[in-house]
CSV table of C-alpha atoms in Angstrom, one decimal:
chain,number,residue,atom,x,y,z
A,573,UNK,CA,60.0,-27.2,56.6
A,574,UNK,CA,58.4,-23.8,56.3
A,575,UNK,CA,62.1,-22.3,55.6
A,576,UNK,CA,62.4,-25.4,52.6
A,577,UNK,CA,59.2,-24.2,51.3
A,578,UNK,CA,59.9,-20.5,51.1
A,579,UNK,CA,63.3,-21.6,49.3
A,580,UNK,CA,61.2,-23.6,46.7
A,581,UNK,CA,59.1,-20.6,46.2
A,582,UNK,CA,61.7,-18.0,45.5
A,583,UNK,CA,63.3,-21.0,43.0
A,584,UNK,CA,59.8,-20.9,41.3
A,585,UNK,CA,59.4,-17.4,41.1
A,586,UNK,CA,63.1,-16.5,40.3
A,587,UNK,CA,62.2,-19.1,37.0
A,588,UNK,CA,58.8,-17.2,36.5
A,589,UNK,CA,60.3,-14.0,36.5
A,590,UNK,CA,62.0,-13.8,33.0
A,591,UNK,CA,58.7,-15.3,31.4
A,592,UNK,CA,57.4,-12.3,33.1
A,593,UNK,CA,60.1,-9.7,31.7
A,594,UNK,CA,59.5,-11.3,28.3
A,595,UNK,CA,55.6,-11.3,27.9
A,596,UNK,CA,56.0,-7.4,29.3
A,597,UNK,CA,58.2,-6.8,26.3
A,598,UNK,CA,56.1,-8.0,23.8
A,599,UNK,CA,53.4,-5.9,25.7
A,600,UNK,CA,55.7,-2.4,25.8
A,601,UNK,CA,56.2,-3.6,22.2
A,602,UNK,CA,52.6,-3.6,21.0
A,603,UNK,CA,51.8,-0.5,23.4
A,604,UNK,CA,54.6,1.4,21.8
A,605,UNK,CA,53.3,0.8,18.1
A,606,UNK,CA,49.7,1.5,19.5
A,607,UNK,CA,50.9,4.6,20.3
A,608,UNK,CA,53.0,5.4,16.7
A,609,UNK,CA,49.2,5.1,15.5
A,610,UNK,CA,47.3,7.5,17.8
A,611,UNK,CA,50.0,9.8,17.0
A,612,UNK,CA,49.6,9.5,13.5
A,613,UNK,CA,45.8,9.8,13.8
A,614,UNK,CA,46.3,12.9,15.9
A,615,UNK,CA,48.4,14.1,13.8
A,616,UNK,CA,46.2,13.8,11.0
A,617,UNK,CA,43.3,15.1,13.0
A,618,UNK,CA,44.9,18.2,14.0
A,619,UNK,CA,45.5,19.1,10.2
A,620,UNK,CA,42.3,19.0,9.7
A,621,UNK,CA,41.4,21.0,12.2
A,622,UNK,CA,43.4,23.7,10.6
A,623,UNK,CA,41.4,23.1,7.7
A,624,UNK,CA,38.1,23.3,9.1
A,625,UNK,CA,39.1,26.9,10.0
A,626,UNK,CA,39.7,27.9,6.4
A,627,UNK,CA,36.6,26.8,5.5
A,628,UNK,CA,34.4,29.0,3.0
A,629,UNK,CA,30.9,30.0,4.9
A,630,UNK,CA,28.1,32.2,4.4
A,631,UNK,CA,25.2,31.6,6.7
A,632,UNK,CA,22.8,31.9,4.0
A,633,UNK,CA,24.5,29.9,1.6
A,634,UNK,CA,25.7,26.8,3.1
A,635,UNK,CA,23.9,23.5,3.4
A,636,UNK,CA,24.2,19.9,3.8
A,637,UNK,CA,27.1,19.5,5.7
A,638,UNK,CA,28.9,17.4,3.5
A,639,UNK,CA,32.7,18.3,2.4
A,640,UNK,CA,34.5,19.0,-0.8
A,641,UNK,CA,38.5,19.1,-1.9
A,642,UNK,CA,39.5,22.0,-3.6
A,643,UNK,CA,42.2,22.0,-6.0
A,644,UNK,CA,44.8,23.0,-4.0
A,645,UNK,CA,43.8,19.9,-1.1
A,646,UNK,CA,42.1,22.2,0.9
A,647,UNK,CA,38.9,20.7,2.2
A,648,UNK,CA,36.1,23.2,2.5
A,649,UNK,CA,33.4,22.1,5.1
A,650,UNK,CA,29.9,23.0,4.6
A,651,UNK,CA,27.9,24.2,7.7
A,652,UNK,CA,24.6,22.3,8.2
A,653,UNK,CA,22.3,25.4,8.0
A,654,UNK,CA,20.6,25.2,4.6
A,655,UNK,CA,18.2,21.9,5.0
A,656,UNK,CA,19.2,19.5,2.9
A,657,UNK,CA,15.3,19.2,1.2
A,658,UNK,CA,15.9,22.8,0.0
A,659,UNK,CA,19.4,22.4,-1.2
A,660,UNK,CA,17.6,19.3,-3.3
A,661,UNK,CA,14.5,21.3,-4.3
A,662,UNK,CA,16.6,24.1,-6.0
A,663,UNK,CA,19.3,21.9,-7.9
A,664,UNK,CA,16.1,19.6,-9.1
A,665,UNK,CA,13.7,22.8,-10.3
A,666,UNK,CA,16.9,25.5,-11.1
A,667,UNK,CA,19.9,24.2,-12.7
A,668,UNK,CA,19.4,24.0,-16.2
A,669,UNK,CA,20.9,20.5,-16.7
A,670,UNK,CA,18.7,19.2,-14.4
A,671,UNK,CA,15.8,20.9,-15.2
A,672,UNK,CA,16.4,19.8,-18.6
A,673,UNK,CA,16.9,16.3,-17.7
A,674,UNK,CA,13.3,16.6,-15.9
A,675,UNK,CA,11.7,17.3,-18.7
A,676,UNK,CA,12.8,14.6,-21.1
A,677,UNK,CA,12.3,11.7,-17.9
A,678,UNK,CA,8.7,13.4,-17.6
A,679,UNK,CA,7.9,13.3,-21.4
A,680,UNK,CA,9.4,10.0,-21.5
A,681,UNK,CA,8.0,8.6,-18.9
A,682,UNK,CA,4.7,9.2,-19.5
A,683,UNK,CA,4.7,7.8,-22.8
A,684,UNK,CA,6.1,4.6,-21.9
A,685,UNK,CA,4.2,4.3,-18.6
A,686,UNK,CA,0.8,6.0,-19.5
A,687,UNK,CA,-0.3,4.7,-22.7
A,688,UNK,CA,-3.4,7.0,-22.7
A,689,UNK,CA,-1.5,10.1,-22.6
A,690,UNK,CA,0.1,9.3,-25.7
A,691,UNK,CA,-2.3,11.0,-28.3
A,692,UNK,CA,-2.2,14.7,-25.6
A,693,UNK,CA,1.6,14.1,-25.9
A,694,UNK,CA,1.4,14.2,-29.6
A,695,UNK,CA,-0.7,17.4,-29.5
A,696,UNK,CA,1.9,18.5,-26.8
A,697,UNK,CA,4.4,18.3,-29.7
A,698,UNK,CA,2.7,19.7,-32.4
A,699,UNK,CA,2.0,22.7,-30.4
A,700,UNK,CA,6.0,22.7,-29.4
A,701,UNK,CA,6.6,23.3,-33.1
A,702,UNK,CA,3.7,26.0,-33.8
A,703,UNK,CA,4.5,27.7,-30.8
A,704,UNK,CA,6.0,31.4,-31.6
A,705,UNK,CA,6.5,32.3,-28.1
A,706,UNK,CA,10.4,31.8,-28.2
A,707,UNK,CA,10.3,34.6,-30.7
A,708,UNK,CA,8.5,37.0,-28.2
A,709,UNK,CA,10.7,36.6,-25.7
A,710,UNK,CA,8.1,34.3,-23.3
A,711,UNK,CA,4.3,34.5,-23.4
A,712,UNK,CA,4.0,38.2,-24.0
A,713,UNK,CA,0.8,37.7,-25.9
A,714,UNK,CA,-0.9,36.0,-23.1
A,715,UNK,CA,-3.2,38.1,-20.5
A,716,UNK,CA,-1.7,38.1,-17.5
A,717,UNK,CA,1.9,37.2,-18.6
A,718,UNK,CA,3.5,40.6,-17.2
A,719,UNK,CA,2.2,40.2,-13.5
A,720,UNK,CA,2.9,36.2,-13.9
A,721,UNK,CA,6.7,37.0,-15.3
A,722,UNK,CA,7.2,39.3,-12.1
A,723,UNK,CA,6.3,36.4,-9.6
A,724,UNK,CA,7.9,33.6,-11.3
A,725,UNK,CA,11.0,36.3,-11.0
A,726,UNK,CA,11.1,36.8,-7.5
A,727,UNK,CA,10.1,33.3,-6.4
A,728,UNK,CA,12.2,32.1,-3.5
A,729,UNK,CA,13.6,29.1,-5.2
A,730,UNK,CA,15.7,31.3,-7.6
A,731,UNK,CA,17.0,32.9,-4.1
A,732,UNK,CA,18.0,29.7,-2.7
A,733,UNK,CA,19.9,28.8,-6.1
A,734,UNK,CA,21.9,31.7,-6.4
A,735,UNK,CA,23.1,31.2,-2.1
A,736,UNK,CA,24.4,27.8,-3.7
A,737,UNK,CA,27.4,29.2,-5.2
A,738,UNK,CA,26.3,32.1,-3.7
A,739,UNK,CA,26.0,35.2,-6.2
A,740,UNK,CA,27.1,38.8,-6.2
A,741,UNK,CA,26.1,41.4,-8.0
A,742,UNK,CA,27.9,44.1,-8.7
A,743,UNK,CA,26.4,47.9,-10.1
A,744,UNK,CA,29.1,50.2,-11.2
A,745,UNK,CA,26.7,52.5,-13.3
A,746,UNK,CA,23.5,53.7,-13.2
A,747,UNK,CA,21.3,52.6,-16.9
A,748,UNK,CA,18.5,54.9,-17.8
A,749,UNK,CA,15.6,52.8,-17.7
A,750,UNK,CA,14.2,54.9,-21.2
A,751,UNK,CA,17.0,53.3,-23.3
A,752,UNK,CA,17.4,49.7,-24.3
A,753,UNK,CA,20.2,48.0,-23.2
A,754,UNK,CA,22.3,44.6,-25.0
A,755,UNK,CA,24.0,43.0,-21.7
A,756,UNK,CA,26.9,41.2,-23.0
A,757,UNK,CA,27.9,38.2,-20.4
A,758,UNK,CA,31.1,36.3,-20.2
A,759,UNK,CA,32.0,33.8,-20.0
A,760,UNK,CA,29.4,31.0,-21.1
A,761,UNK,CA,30.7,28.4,-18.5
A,762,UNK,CA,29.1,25.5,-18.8
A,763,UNK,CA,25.3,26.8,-17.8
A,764,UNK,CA,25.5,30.2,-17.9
A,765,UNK,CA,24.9,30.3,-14.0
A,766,UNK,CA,25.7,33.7,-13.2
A,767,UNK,CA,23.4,35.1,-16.4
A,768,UNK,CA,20.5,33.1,-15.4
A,769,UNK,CA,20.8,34.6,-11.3
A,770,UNK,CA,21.2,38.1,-12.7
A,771,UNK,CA,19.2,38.5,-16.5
A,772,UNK,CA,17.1,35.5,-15.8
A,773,UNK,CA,15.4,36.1,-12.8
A,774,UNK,CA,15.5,38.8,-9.5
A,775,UNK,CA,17.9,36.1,-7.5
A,776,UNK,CA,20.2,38.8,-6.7
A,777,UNK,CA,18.8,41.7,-6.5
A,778,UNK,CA,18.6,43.0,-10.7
A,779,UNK,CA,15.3,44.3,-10.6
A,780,UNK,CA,15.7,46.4,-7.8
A,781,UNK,CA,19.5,48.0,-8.7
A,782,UNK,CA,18.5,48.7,-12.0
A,783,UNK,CA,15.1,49.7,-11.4
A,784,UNK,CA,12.6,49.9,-15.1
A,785,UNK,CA,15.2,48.0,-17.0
A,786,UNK,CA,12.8,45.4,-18.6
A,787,UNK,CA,15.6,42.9,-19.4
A,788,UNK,CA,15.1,39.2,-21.6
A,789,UNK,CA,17.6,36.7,-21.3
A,790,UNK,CA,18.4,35.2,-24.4
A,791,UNK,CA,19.4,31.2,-24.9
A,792,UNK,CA,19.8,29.1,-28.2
A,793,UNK,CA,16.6,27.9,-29.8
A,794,UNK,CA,17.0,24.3,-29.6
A,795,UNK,CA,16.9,24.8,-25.3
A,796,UNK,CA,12.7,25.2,-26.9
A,797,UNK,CA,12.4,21.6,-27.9
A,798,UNK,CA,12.9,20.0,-24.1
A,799,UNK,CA,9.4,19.2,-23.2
A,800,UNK,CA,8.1,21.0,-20.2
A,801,UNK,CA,11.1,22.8,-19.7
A,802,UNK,CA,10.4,25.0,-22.4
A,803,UNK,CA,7.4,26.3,-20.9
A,804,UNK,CA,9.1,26.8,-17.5
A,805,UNK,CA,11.3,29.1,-19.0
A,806,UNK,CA,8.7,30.6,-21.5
A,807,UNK,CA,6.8,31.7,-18.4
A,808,UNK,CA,9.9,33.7,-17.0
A,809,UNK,CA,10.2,35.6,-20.7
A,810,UNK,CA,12.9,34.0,-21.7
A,811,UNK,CA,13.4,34.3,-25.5
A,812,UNK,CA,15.4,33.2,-28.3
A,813,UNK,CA,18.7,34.7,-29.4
A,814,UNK,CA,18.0,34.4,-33.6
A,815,UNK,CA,18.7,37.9,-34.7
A,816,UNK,CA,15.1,39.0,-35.5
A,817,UNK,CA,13.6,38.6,-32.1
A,818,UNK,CA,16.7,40.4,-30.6
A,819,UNK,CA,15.9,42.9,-33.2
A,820,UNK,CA,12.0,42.9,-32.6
A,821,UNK,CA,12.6,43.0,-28.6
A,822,UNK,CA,14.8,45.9,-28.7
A,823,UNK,CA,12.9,48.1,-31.2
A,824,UNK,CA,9.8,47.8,-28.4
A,825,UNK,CA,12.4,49.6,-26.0
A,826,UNK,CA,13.1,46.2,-23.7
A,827,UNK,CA,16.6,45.4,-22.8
A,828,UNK,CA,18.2,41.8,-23.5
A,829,UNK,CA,21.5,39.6,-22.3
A,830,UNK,CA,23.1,37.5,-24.8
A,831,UNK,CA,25.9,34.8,-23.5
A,832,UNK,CA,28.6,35.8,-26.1
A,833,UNK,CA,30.7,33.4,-26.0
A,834,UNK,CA,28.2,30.3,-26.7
A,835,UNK,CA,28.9,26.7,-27.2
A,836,UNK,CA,32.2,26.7,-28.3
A,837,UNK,CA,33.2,29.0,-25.2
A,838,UNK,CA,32.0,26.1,-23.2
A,839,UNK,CA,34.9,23.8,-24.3
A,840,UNK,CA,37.3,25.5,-22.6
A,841,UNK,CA,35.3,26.4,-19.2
A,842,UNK,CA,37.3,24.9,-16.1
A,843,UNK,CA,38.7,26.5,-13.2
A,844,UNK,CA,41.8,28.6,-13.6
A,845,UNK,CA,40.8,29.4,-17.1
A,846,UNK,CA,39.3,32.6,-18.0
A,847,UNK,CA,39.0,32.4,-22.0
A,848,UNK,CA,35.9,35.0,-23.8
A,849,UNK,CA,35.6,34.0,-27.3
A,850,UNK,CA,34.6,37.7,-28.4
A,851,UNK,CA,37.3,39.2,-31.2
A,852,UNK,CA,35.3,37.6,-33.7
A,853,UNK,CA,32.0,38.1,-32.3
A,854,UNK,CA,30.5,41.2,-33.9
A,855,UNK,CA,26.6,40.4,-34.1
A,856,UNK,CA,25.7,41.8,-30.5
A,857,UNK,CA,27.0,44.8,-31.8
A,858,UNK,CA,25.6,45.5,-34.7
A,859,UNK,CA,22.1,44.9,-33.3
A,860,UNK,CA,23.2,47.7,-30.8
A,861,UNK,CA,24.1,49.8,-33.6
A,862,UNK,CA,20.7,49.4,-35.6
A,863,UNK,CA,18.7,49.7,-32.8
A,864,UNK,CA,21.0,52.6,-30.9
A,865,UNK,CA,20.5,50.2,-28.1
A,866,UNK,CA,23.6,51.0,-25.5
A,867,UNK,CA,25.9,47.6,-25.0
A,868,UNK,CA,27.1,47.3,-21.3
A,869,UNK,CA,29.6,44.1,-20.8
A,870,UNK,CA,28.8,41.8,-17.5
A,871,UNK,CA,31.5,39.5,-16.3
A,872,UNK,CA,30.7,36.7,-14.0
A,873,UNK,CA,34.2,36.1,-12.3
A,874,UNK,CA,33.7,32.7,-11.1
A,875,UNK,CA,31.5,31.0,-13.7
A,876,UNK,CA,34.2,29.0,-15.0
A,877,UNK,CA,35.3,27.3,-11.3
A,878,UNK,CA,31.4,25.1,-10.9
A,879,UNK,CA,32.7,21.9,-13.2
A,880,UNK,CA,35.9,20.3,-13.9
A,881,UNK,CA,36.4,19.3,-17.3
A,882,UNK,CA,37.7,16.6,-19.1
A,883,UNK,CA,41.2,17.5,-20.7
A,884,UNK,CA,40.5,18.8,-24.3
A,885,UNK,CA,43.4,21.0,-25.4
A,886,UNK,CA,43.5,22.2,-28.7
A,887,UNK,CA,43.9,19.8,-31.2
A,888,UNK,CA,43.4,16.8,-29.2
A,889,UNK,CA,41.5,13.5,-30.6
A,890,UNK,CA,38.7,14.9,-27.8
A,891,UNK,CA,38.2,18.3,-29.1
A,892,UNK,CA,38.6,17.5,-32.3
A,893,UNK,CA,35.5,15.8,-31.8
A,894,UNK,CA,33.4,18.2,-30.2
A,895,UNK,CA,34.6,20.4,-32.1
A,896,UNK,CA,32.7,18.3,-35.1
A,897,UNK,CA,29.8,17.5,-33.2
A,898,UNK,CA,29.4,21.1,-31.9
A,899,UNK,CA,29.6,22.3,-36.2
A,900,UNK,CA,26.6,19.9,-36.5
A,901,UNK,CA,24.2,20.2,-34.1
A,902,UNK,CA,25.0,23.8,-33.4
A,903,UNK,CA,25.6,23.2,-29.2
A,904,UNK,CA,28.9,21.7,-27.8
A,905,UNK,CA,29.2,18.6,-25.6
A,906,UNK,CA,31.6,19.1,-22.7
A,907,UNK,CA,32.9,15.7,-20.4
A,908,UNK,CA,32.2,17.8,-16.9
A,909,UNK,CA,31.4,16.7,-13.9
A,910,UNK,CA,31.0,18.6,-10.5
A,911,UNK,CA,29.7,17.1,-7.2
A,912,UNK,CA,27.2,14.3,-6.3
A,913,UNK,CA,24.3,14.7,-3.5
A,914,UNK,CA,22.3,11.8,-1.9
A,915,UNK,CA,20.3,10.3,-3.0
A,916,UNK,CA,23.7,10.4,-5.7
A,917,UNK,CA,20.6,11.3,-8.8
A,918,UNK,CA,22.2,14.5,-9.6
A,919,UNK,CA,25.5,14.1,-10.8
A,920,UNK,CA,26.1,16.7,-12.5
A,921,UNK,CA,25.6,19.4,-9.4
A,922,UNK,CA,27.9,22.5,-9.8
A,923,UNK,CA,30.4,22.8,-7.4
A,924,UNK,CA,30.0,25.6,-4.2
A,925,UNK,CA,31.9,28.3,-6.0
A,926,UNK,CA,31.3,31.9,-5.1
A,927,UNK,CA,30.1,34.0,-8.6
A,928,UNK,CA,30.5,37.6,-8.8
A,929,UNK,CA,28.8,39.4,-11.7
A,930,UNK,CA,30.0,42.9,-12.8
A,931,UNK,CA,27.9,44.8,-14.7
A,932,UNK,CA,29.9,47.9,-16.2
A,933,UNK,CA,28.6,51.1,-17.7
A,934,UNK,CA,26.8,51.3,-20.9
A,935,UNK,CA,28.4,52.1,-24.6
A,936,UNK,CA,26.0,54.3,-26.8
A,937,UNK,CA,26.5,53.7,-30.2
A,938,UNK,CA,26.8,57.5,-32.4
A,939,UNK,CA,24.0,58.9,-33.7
A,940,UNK,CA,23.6,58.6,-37.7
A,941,UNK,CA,24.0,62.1,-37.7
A,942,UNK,CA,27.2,62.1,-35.6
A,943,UNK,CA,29.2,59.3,-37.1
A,944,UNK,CA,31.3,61.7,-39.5
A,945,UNK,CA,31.1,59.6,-42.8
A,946,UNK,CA,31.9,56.7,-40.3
A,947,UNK,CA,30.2,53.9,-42.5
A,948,UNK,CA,28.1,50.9,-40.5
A,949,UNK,CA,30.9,48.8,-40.4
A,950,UNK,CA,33.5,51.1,-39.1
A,951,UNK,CA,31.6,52.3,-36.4
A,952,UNK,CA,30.5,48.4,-35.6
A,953,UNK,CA,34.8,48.1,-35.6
A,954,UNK,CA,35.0,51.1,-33.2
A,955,UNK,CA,32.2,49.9,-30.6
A,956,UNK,CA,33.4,46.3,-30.8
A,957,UNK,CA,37.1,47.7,-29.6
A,958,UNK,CA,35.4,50.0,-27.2
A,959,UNK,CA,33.8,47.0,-25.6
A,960,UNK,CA,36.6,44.4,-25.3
A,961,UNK,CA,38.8,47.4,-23.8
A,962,UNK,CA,35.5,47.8,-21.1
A,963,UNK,CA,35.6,44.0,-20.4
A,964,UNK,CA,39.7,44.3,-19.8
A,965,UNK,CA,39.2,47.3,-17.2
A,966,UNK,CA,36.3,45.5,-15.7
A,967,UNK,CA,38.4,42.7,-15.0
A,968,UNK,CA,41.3,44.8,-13.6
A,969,UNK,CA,39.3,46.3,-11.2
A,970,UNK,CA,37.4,43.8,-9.7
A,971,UNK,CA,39.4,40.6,-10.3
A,972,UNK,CA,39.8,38.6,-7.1
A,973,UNK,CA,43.9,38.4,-5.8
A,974,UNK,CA,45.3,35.6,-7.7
A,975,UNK,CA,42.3,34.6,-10.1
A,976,UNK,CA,43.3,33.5,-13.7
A,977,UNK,CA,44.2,36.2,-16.7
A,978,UNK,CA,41.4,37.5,-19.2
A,979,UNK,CA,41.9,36.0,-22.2
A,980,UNK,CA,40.1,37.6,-25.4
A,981,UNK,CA,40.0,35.5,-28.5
């Protein structure tokens, strides 16, 4: 009996055996795919890696921690040293489309919300349009204003902006701190980013390398009618680029930086593109010439890679249109976008691009009575093909390995 029940077993088991083999094949099967996956994540993760080692940091400059894809697919990894409450703080306060943005949701906001600040709002206004400040470059009349230009100057937030990108900048030429100076910067980009670290404020370091050079950033006079704003830059001596304050500023032997290139500049500022709209652009001379004020060109390699841009070649249905809206109301309107941080309000962030400004020697204009029968316009001719050959060497010598050619048109 015990032999007959053995036998039965191995019968049983010799059935139950290729049930077995089968079940373990659809096992090694799903194993075997399992595995095709984890390689392929590996695989995945491993190229990252190698990116993460590429990665552009600078201890003082980096912040949240988030990531970004550069053109060419390389992702560029933020370390998380900057808190993420000061990264916020200076986009909110420092960018000028944001700061500008501020100011309307303030105005607005009030009004609609706070029906009894309606009639101080109107007084608000009508001192907006009596206001001659702009002309002055800032409050220059108020007591008080040169101490309270210095501190708003070298305020830490304008610090923490220009580590964003970060900023550079670079002296190659000493400026006499006697003579006036017109800064000529290229290009515009889209918010002038590099001018507004270096002319605007003491973010990088301009008040200390060019030591008694009593500089006023110049921007279009319409930037006067945001509410609040206005003031904020009014208070850092900011002024308005209209040819008589230029004029006025210079003549009282201060210095001033003009964004040559302007709106229409703006229209073609994406990464890879490098385009100065300066061959027809002769007004920043002539006011040197009047004034004997010496022009020094400033190039901010870099300003053009912070936003992306909607396509707009020439003669497109796009440009064509700002093109018309830009001959109306005398600014350009650009499709751009750049990157998005939480809590995803600010979507119009530059991108983490570094910015190097270059600020070359200075161009003396002739004296009257050594122009040799030159007439005004002739020697505005000369200095004007004197500058545009400074910008071109500039360039050569300090443009990065592989950045985009300088374009003059």
């Amino acid at each position: 009996r015990g032999l007959g029940a053995r036998a039965a077993m191995g019968k049983e088991a010799s059935k139950a055996a290729p049930q077995r083999t089968e079940e373990q094949e659809r096992l090694g099967l799903k194993l075997s795919s399992h595995r095709a996956v984890f390689h392929d994540v590996a695989e995945v993760e491993g190229k990252l890696a190698g990116q993460r080692r590429r990665f552009v940091a600078d201890a003082t400059t980096e912040g949240s921690g988030a990531s970004e894809a550069d053109a060419d697919g390389v992702v560029r990894f933020q370390p998380p040293r900057t808190p993420r409450w000061r990264n916020l703080l200076s986009v909110a306060l420092v960018f000028p489309l944001q700061s500008m943005q501020l100011g309307f949701g303030l105005f607005g906001g009030a009004w609609y919300f706070v029906p009894a600040l309606r009639m101080p709002l109107l007084g608000y206004l009508a001192y907006m349009f009596l206001d001659a400040s702009p002309a002055r470059g800032g409050w220059r009349s108020w007591p008080g204003f040169g101490a309270l230009r210095m501190w708003l100057r070298d305020l830490s937030i304008w610090k923490w902006a220009a580590s964003y990108y970060p900023t550079e900048l670079v002296k190659t030429a000493d400026l006499d701190p006697a003579k006036s100076y017109v800064f000529g910067y290229h290009p515009h980009g889209l918010i002038g980013a590099g001018a507004c670290a270096t002319f605007g404020c003491n973010a990088v370091g301009f008040d200390t390398l060019y030591r008694g050079v009593d500089v006023t950033l110049m921007t279009l006079n319409m930037t006067f009618w945001v509410p609040f704003f206005r003031d904020w830059i009014l208070a850092h001596g900011i002024g308005s680029c209209n040819r008589a304050t230029c004029l006025d500023l210079l003549r009282g032997g201060r210095s001033i930086a003009l964004v040559i290139g302007g709106a229409k500049e703006a229209l073609d500022a994406r990464p890879g593109v490098l385009r100065c709209y300066i061959r027809r652009r002769q007004g920043f001379v002539r006011v040197a010439v009047e004034t004997g004020a010496g022009l020094v060109p400033a190039l901010g390699i870099g300003e053009n890679d912070l936003f992306h841009q909607l396509p707009n070649p020439r003669g497109s249905i796009v440009r064509r249109l700002q093109d018309t809206l830009q001959a109306f109301m005398k600014f350009s309107m650009p499709v751009c976008y750049g990157r998005t941080l939480p809590p995803f309000l600010l979507p119009t962030v530059p991108l983490r691009r570094k910015i190097t400004v270059v600020v070359g020697a200075p161009i003396f204009p002739p004296a009257p009575e050594a122009r040799e029968g030159l007439s005004d316009d002739e020697v505005v001719e000369k200095l004007h093909t004197e500058y545009m050959a400074a910008m071109e060497l500039l360039y050569k010598k300090h443009a990065p390995a592989g950045g985009p050619p300088l374009e003059l048109v």
